[in-house]
Short mmCIF file of C-alpha atoms in Angstrom, two decimals:
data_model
loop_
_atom_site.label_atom_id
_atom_site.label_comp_id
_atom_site.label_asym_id
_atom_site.label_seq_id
_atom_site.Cartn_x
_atom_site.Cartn_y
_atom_site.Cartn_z
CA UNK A 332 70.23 27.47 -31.03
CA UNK A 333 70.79 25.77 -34.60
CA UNK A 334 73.78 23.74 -32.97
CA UNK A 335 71.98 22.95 -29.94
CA UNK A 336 69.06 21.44 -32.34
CA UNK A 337 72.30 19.12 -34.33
CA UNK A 338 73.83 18.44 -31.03
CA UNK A 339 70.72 17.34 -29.53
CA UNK A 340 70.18 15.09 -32.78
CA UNK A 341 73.44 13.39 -31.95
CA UNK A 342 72.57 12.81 -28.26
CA UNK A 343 69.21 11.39 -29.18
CA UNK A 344 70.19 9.30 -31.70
CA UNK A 345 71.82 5.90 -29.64
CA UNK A 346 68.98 5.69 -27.50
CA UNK A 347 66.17 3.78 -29.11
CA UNK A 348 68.65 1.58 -31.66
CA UNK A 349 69.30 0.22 -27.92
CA UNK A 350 66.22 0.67 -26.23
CA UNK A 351 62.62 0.72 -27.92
CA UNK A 352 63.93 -0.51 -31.42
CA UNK A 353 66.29 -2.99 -30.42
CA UNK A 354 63.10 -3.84 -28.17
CA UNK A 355 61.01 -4.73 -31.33
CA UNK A 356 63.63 -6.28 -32.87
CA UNK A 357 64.00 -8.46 -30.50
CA UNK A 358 60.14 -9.18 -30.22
CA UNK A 359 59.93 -10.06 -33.83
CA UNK A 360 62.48 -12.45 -33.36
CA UNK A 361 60.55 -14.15 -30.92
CA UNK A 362 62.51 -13.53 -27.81
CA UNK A 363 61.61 -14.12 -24.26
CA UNK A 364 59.55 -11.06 -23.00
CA UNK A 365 61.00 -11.34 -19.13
CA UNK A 366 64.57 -11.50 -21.40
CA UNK A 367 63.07 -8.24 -23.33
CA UNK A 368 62.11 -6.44 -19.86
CA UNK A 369 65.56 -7.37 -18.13
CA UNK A 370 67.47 -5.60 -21.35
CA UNK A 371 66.28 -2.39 -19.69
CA UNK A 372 70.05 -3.25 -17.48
CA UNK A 373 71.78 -2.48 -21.03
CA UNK A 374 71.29 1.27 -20.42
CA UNK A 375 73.00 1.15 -16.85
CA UNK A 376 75.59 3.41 -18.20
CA UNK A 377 72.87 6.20 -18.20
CA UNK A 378 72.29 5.82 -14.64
CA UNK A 379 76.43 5.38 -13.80
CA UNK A 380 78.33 8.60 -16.19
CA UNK A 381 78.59 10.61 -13.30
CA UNK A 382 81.52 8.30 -12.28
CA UNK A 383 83.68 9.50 -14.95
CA UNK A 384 82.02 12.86 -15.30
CA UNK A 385 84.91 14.16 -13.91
CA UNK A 386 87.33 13.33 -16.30
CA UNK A 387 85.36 15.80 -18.63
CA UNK A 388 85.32 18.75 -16.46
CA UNK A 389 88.97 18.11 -15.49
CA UNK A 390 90.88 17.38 -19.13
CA UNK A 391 90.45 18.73 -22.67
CA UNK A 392 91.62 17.07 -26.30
CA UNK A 393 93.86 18.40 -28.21
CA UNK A 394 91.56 20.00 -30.57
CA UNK A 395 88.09 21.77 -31.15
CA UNK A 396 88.28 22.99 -27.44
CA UNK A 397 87.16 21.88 -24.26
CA UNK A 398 83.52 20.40 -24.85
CA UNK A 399 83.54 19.96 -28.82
CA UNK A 400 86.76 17.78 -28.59
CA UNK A 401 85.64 15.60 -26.54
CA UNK A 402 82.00 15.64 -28.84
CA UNK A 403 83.64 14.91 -32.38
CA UNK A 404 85.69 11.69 -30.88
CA UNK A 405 82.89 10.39 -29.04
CA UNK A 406 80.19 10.82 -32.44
CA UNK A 407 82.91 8.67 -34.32
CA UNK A 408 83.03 6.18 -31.99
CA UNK A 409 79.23 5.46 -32.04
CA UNK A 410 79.10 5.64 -35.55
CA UNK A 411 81.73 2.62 -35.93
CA UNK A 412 79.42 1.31 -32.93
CA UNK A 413 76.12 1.69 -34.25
CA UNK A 414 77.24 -0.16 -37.39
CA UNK A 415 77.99 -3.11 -35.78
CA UNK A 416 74.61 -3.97 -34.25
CA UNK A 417 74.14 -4.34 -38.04
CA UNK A 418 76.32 -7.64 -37.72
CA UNK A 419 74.35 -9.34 -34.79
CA UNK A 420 71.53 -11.59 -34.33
CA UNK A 421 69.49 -11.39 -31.19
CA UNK A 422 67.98 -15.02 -31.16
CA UNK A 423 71.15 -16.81 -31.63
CA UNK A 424 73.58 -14.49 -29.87
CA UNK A 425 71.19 -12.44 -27.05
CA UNK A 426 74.91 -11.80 -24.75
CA UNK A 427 77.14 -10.59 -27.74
CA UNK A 428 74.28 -8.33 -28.29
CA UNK A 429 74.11 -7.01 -25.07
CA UNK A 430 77.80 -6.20 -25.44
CA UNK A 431 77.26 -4.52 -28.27
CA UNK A 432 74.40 -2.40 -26.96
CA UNK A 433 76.47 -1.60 -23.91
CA UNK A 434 79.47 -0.17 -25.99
CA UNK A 435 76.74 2.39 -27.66
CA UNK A 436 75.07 3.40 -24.50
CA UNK A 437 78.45 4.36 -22.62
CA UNK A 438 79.55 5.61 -25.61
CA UNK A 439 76.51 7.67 -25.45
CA UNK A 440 75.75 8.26 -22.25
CA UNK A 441 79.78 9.89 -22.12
CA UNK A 442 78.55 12.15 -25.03
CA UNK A 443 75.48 12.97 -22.85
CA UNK A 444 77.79 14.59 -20.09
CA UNK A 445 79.65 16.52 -22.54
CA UNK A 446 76.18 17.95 -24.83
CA UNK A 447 74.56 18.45 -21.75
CA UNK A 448 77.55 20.55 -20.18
CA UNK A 449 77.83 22.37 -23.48
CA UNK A 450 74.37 23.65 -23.23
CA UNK A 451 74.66 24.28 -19.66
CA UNK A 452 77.76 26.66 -20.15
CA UNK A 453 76.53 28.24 -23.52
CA UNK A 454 73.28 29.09 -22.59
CA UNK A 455 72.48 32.61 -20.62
CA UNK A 456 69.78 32.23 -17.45
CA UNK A 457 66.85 34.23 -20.17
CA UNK A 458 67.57 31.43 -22.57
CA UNK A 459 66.88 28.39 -20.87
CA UNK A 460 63.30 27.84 -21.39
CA UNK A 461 63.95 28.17 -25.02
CA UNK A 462 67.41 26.13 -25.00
CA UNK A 463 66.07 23.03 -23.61
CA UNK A 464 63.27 22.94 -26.01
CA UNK A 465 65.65 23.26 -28.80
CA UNK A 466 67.95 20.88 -27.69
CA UNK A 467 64.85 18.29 -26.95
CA UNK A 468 63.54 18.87 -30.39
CA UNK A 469 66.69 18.06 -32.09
CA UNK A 470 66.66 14.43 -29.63
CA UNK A 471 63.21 13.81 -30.53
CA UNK A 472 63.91 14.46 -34.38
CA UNK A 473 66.74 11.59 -33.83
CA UNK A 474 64.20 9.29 -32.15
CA UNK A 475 61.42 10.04 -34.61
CA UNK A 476 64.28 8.94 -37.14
CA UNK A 477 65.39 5.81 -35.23
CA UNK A 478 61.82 4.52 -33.64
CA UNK A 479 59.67 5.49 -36.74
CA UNK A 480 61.66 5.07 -39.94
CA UNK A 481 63.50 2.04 -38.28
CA UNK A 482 60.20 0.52 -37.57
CA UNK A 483 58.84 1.25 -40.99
CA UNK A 484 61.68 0.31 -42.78
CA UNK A 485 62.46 -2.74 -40.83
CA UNK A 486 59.37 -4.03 -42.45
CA UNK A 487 60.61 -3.63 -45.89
CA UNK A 488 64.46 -4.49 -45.55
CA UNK A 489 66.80 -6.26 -43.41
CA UNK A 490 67.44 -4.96 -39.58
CA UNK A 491 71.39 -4.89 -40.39
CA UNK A 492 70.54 -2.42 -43.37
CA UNK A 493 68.53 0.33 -40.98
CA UNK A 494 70.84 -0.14 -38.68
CA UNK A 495 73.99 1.16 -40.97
CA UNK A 496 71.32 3.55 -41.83
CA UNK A 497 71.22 4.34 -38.44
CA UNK A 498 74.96 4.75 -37.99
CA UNK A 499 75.24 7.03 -40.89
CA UNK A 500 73.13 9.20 -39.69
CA UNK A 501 75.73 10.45 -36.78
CA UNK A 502 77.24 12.22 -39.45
CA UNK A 503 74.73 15.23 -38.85
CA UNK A 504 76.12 15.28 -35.14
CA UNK A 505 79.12 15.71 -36.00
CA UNK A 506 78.63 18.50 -38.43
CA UNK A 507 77.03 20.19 -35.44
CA UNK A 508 79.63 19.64 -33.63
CA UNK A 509 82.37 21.11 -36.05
CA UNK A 510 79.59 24.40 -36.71
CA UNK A 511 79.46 24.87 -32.28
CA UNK A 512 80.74 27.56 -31.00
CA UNK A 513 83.31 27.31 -28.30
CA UNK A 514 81.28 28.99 -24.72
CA UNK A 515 82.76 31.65 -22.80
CA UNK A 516 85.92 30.18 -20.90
CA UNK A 517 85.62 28.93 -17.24
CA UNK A 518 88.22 27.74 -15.62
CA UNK A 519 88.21 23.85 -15.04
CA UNK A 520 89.28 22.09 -12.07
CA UNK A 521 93.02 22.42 -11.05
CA UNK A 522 93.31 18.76 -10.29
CA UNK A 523 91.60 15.60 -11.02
CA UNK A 524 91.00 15.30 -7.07
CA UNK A 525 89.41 18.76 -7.65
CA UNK A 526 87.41 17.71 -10.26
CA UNK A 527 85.93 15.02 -8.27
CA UNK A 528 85.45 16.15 -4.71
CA UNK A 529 84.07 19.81 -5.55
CA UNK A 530 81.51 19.40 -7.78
CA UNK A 531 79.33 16.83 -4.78
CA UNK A 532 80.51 19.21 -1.95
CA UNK A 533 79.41 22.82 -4.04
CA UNK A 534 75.93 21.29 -4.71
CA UNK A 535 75.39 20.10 -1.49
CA UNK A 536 76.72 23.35 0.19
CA UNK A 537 74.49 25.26 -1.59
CA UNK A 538 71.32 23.26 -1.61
CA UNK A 539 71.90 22.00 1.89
CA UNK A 540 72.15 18.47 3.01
CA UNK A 541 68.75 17.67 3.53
CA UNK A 542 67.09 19.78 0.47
CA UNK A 543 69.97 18.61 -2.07
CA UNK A 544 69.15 14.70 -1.15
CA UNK A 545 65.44 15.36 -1.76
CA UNK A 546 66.55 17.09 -5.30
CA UNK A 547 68.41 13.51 -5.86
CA UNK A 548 65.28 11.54 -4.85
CA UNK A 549 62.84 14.13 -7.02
CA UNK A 550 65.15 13.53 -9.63
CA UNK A 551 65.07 9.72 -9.57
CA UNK A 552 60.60 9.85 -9.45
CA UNK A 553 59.76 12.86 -11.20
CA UNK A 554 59.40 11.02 -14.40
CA UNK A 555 59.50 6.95 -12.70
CA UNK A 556 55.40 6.29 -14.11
CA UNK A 557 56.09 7.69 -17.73
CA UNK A 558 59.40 5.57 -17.91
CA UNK A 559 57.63 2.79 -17.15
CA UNK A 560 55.29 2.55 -19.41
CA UNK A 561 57.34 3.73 -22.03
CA UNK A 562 59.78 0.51 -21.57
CA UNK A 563 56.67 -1.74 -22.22
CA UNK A 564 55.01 0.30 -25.06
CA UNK A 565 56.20 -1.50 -28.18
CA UNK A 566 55.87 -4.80 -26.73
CA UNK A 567 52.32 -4.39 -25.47
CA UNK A 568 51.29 -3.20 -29.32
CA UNK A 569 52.96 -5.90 -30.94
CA UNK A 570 50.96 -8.28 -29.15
CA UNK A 571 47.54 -6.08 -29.59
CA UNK A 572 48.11 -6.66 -33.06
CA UNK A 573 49.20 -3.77 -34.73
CA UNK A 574 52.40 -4.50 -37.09
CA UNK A 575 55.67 -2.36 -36.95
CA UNK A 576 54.38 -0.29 -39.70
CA UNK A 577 51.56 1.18 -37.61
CA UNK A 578 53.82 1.62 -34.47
CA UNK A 579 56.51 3.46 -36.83
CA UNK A 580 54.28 5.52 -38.63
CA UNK A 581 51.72 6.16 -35.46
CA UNK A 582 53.72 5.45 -32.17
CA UNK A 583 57.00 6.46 -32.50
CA UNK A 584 56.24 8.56 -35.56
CA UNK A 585 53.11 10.52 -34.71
CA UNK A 586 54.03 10.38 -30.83
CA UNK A 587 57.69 11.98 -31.57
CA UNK A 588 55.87 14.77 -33.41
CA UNK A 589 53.08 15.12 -30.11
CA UNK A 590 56.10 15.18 -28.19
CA UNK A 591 58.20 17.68 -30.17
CA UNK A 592 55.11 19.71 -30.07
CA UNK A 593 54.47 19.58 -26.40
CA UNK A 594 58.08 20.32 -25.44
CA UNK A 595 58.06 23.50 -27.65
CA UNK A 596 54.99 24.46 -25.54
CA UNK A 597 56.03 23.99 -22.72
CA UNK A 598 59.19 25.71 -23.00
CA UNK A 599 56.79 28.38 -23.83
CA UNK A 600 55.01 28.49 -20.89
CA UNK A 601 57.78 27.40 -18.85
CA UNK A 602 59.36 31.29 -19.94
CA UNK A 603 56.38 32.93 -18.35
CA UNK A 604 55.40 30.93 -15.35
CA UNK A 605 58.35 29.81 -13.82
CA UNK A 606 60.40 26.07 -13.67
CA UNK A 607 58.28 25.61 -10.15
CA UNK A 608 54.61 25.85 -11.41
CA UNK A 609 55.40 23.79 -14.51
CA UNK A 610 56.62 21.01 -12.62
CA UNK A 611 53.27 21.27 -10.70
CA UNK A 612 51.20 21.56 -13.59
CA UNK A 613 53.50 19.48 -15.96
CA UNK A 614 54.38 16.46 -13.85
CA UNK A 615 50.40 16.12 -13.12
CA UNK A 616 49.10 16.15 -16.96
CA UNK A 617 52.05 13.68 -17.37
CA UNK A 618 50.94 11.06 -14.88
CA UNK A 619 46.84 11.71 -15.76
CA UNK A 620 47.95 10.98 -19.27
CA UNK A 621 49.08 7.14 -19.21
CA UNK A 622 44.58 6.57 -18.33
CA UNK A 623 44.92 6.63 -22.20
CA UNK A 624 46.83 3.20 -22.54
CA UNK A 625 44.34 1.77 -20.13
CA UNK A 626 41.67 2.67 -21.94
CA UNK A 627 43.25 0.91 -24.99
CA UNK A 628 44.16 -1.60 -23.40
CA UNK A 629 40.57 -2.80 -22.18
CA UNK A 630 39.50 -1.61 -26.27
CA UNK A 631 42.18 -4.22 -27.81
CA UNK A 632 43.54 -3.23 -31.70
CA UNK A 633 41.65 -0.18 -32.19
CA UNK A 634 43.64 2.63 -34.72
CA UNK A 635 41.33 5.51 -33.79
CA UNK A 636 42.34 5.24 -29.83
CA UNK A 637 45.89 4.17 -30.50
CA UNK A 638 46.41 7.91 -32.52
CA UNK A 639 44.22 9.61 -29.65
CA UNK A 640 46.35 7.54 -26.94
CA UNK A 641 49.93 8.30 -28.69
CA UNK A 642 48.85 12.03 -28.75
CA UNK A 643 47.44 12.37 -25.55
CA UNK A 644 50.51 10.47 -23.48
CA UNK A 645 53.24 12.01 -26.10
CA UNK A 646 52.18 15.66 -25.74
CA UNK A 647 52.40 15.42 -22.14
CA UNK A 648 55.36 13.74 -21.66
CA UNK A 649 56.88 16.39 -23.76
CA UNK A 650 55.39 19.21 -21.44
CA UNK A 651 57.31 17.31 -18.85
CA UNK A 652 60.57 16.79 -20.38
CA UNK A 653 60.76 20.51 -20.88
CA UNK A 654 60.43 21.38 -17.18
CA UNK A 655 62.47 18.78 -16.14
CA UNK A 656 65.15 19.89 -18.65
CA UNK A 657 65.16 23.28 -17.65
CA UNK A 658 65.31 22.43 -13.79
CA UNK A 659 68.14 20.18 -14.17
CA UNK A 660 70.14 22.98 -15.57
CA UNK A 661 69.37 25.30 -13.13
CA UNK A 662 71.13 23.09 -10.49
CA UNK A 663 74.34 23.58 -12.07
CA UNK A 664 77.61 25.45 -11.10
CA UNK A 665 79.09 26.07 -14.73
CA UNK A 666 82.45 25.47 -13.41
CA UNK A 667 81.50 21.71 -12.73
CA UNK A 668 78.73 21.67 -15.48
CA UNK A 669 79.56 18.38 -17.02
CA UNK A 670 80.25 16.41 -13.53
CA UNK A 671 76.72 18.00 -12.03
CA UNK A 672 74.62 17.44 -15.08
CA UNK A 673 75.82 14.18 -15.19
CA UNK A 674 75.12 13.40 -11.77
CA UNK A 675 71.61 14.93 -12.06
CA UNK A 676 70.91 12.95 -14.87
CA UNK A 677 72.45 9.72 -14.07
CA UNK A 678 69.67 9.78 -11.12
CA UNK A 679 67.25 10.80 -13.84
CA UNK A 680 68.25 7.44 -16.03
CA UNK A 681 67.78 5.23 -12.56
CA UNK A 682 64.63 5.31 -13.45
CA UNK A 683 64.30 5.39 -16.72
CA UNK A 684 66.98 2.48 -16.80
CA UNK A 685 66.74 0.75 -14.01
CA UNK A 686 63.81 0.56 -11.75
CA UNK A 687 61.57 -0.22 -14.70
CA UNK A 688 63.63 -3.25 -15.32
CA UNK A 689 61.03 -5.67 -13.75
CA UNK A 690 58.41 -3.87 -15.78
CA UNK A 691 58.46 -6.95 -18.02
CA UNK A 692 57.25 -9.11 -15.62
CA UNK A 693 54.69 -6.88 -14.12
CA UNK A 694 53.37 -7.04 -17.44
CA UNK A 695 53.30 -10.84 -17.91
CA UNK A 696 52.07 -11.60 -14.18
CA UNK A 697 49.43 -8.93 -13.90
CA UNK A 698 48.29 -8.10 -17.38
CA UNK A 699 48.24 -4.78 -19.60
CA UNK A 700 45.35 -3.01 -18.15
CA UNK A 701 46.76 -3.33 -14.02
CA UNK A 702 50.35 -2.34 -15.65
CA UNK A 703 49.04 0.82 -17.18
CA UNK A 704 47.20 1.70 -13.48
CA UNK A 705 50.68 0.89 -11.50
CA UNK A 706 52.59 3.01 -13.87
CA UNK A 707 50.12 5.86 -13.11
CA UNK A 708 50.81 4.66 -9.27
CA UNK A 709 54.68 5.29 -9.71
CA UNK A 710 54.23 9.14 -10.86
CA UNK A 711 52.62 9.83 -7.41
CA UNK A 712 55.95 9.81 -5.42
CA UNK A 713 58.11 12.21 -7.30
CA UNK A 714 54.76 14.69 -7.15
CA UNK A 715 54.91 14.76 -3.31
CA UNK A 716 58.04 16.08 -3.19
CA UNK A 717 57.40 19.05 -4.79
CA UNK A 718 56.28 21.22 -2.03
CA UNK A 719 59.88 20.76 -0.20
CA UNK A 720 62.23 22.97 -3.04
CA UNK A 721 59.28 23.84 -5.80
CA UNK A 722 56.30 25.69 -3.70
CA UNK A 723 53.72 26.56 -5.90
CA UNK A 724 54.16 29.96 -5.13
CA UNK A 725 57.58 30.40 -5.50
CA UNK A 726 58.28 33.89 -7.86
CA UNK A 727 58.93 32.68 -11.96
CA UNK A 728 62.06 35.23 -11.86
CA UNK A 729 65.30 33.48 -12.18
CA UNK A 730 67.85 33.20 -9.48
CA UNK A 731 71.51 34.37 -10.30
CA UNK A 732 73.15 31.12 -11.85
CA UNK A 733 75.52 29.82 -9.72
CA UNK A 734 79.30 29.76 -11.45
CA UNK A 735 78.72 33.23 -13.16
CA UNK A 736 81.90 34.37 -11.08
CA UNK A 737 84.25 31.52 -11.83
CA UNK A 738 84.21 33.25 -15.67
CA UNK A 739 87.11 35.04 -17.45
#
């Protein structure tokens, strides 16, 4: 559990210095909100890793094993990365940038397959619950680290000195890395061929056709209306007013700690009702709670409802993430952990990536208070697929994890 919380520290870490930070950044510098909304497409390497997903199930480095090898190589690689962005100026140069921002999120999004398999072949069925709440908290202490204290800091000293602040910081990854212990060995795919064709064909054989494409579809909405108003959060407080020291210390800093706080409890409650109902329950509070942007929205630059609002839609969100976390893991074979994960997430980051690229201009064209309603409009999809694979009813015991066999 302590190197799932490091591990999960390095996984979170890329994400906002090229998402909601590089966001503000970017705002502050005056840059073209449609522009802002469109760099959303930056991430696409989220949405794309289970390409080359196979290439981690399949081969190994030479060193620190079959997951950590591939870990401590990719952690130095966004560290050299991550420094960079300290070098680049998004008014002048938007495209070299973008480049930029691409290398980290492939780099990270790769590192994503491997963490995620890691945890997925180290962690027993009982453990779970209490895994993916671990390995969340550790994420959110990385964005509470890159969203708040960038924020705050960027206020105080240049954006190229937080971000080599930034980059330094991967060094606690990789010391979690180098403490991890190796999991149990499974045998990996004979053949690269294997590696690919297996993994689609045993989730589909075992979900069926029908039920597994629904899982893929549930996948893609289940969190669609809190990914879309996250992508449009900093921008819409920057132009309420409040300055980068208030959405530091309140909305990224405050709202990482709801978040940490609802994931714990929900991994909680997750252990004693069952993945199915907390989806239910979960995904519900999670939609319900963007109201509270609306309602500060129509209020304008008001600190009391910005803390209750950053609570409220944090805490919830978290709740989510922790059901969501623990269902995706449940869907894998451990003998194609890193190639299933991957392709379970990667339909998890289409939304979080992709479809809220237009969010931007929702936001210009219909104004903040109709953007926070539509947002609350996207959750309602991914809910109504819940009765097909996750009745309300269905018993909290664990199933036998599939993959159990393939062990030595």
């Amino acid at each position: 559990m302590a190197t799932l919380l490091l591990l999960g520290f390095a996984s979170g870490l890329p994400l906002f210095l090229t998402g909601t930070t590089l966001k503000a950044w970017m705002t502050v510098e005056k840059v073209d909100l449609a522009s802002i909304g469109l760099f959303s497409l930056v991430a696409l390497p989220y949405s794309l890793k289970f390409i080359w997903s196979p290439l981690i199930d399949r081969f190994a480095l030479p060193f620190l094993g079959r997951r950590r090898g591939w870990l401590i190589a990719l952690q130095i690689g966004l560290l050299l990365t991550i420094a960079l962005m300290a070098f680049q100026q998004p008014k002048q140069a938007l495209q070299l940038l973008a480049v930029n921002a691409i290398a980290i999120a492939t780099l990270s999004a790769t590192q994503d397959i491997v963490a995620d398999a890691y945890r997925t072949d180290v962690l027993k069925q009982a453990e779970m619950g209490a895994g993916a709440a671990i390995f969340v908290l550790g994420y959110r202490a990385a964005l509470l680290l890159t969203g708040s204290l960038a924020l705050i800091l960027a206020d105080r000293i240049p954006w190229s000195s937080v971000y080599l602040l930034m980059a330094a910081s991967m060094t606690i990854g990789i010391f979690g890395t180098l403490l991890a212990p190796e999991p149990k060995h499974i045998n990996p795919p004979e053949s690269l061929r294997e590696a690919v064709l297996l993994p689609f064909g045993e989730f589909f054989q075992r979900r069926g056709v029908l039920q597994g494409f629904l899982v893929l579809v549930f996948i893609v909405l289940y969190k669609l209306g809190d990914a879309f108003l996250s992508s449009m959060s900093t921008p819409f407080l920057i132009q309420t007013g409040f300055t980068l020291t208030d959405i530091g210390a309140i909305q990224t800093g405050m709202g990482l700690i709801a978040t940490i706080v609802g994931t714990l409890v929900g991994g909680a409650i997750l252990s004693q009702v069952g993945i199915s109902r907390s989806l239910w329950v979960f995904g519900g509070l999670q939609a319900v709670s963007n109201l509270a942007y609306f309602v500060l929205a129509q209020l304008g630059k008001n600190y009391q409802c910005l803390v209750l609002t950053i609570n409220i839609e944090n805490f919830c969100g978290g709740l989510g993430t922790a059901a969501f976390v623990a269902f995706l893991m449940s869907q894998c074979n451990q003998r194609f952990s890193a190639t299933q994960y991957a392709l379970l997430s990667s339909f998890m980051a289409v939304s979080r990536d992709v479809l809220v690229a237009p969010s931007g201009v929702v936001a210009k064209s219909m104004g903040w208070p109709a953007f926070f309603l539509i947002s609350i409009v996207a959750a309602v999809p991914g809910l109504l697929l819940l009765p097909w694979f996750a009745p309300w009813n269905q018993q909290p015991e664990p199933m036998k994890r599939p993959g159990l066999e393939y062990e030595e």
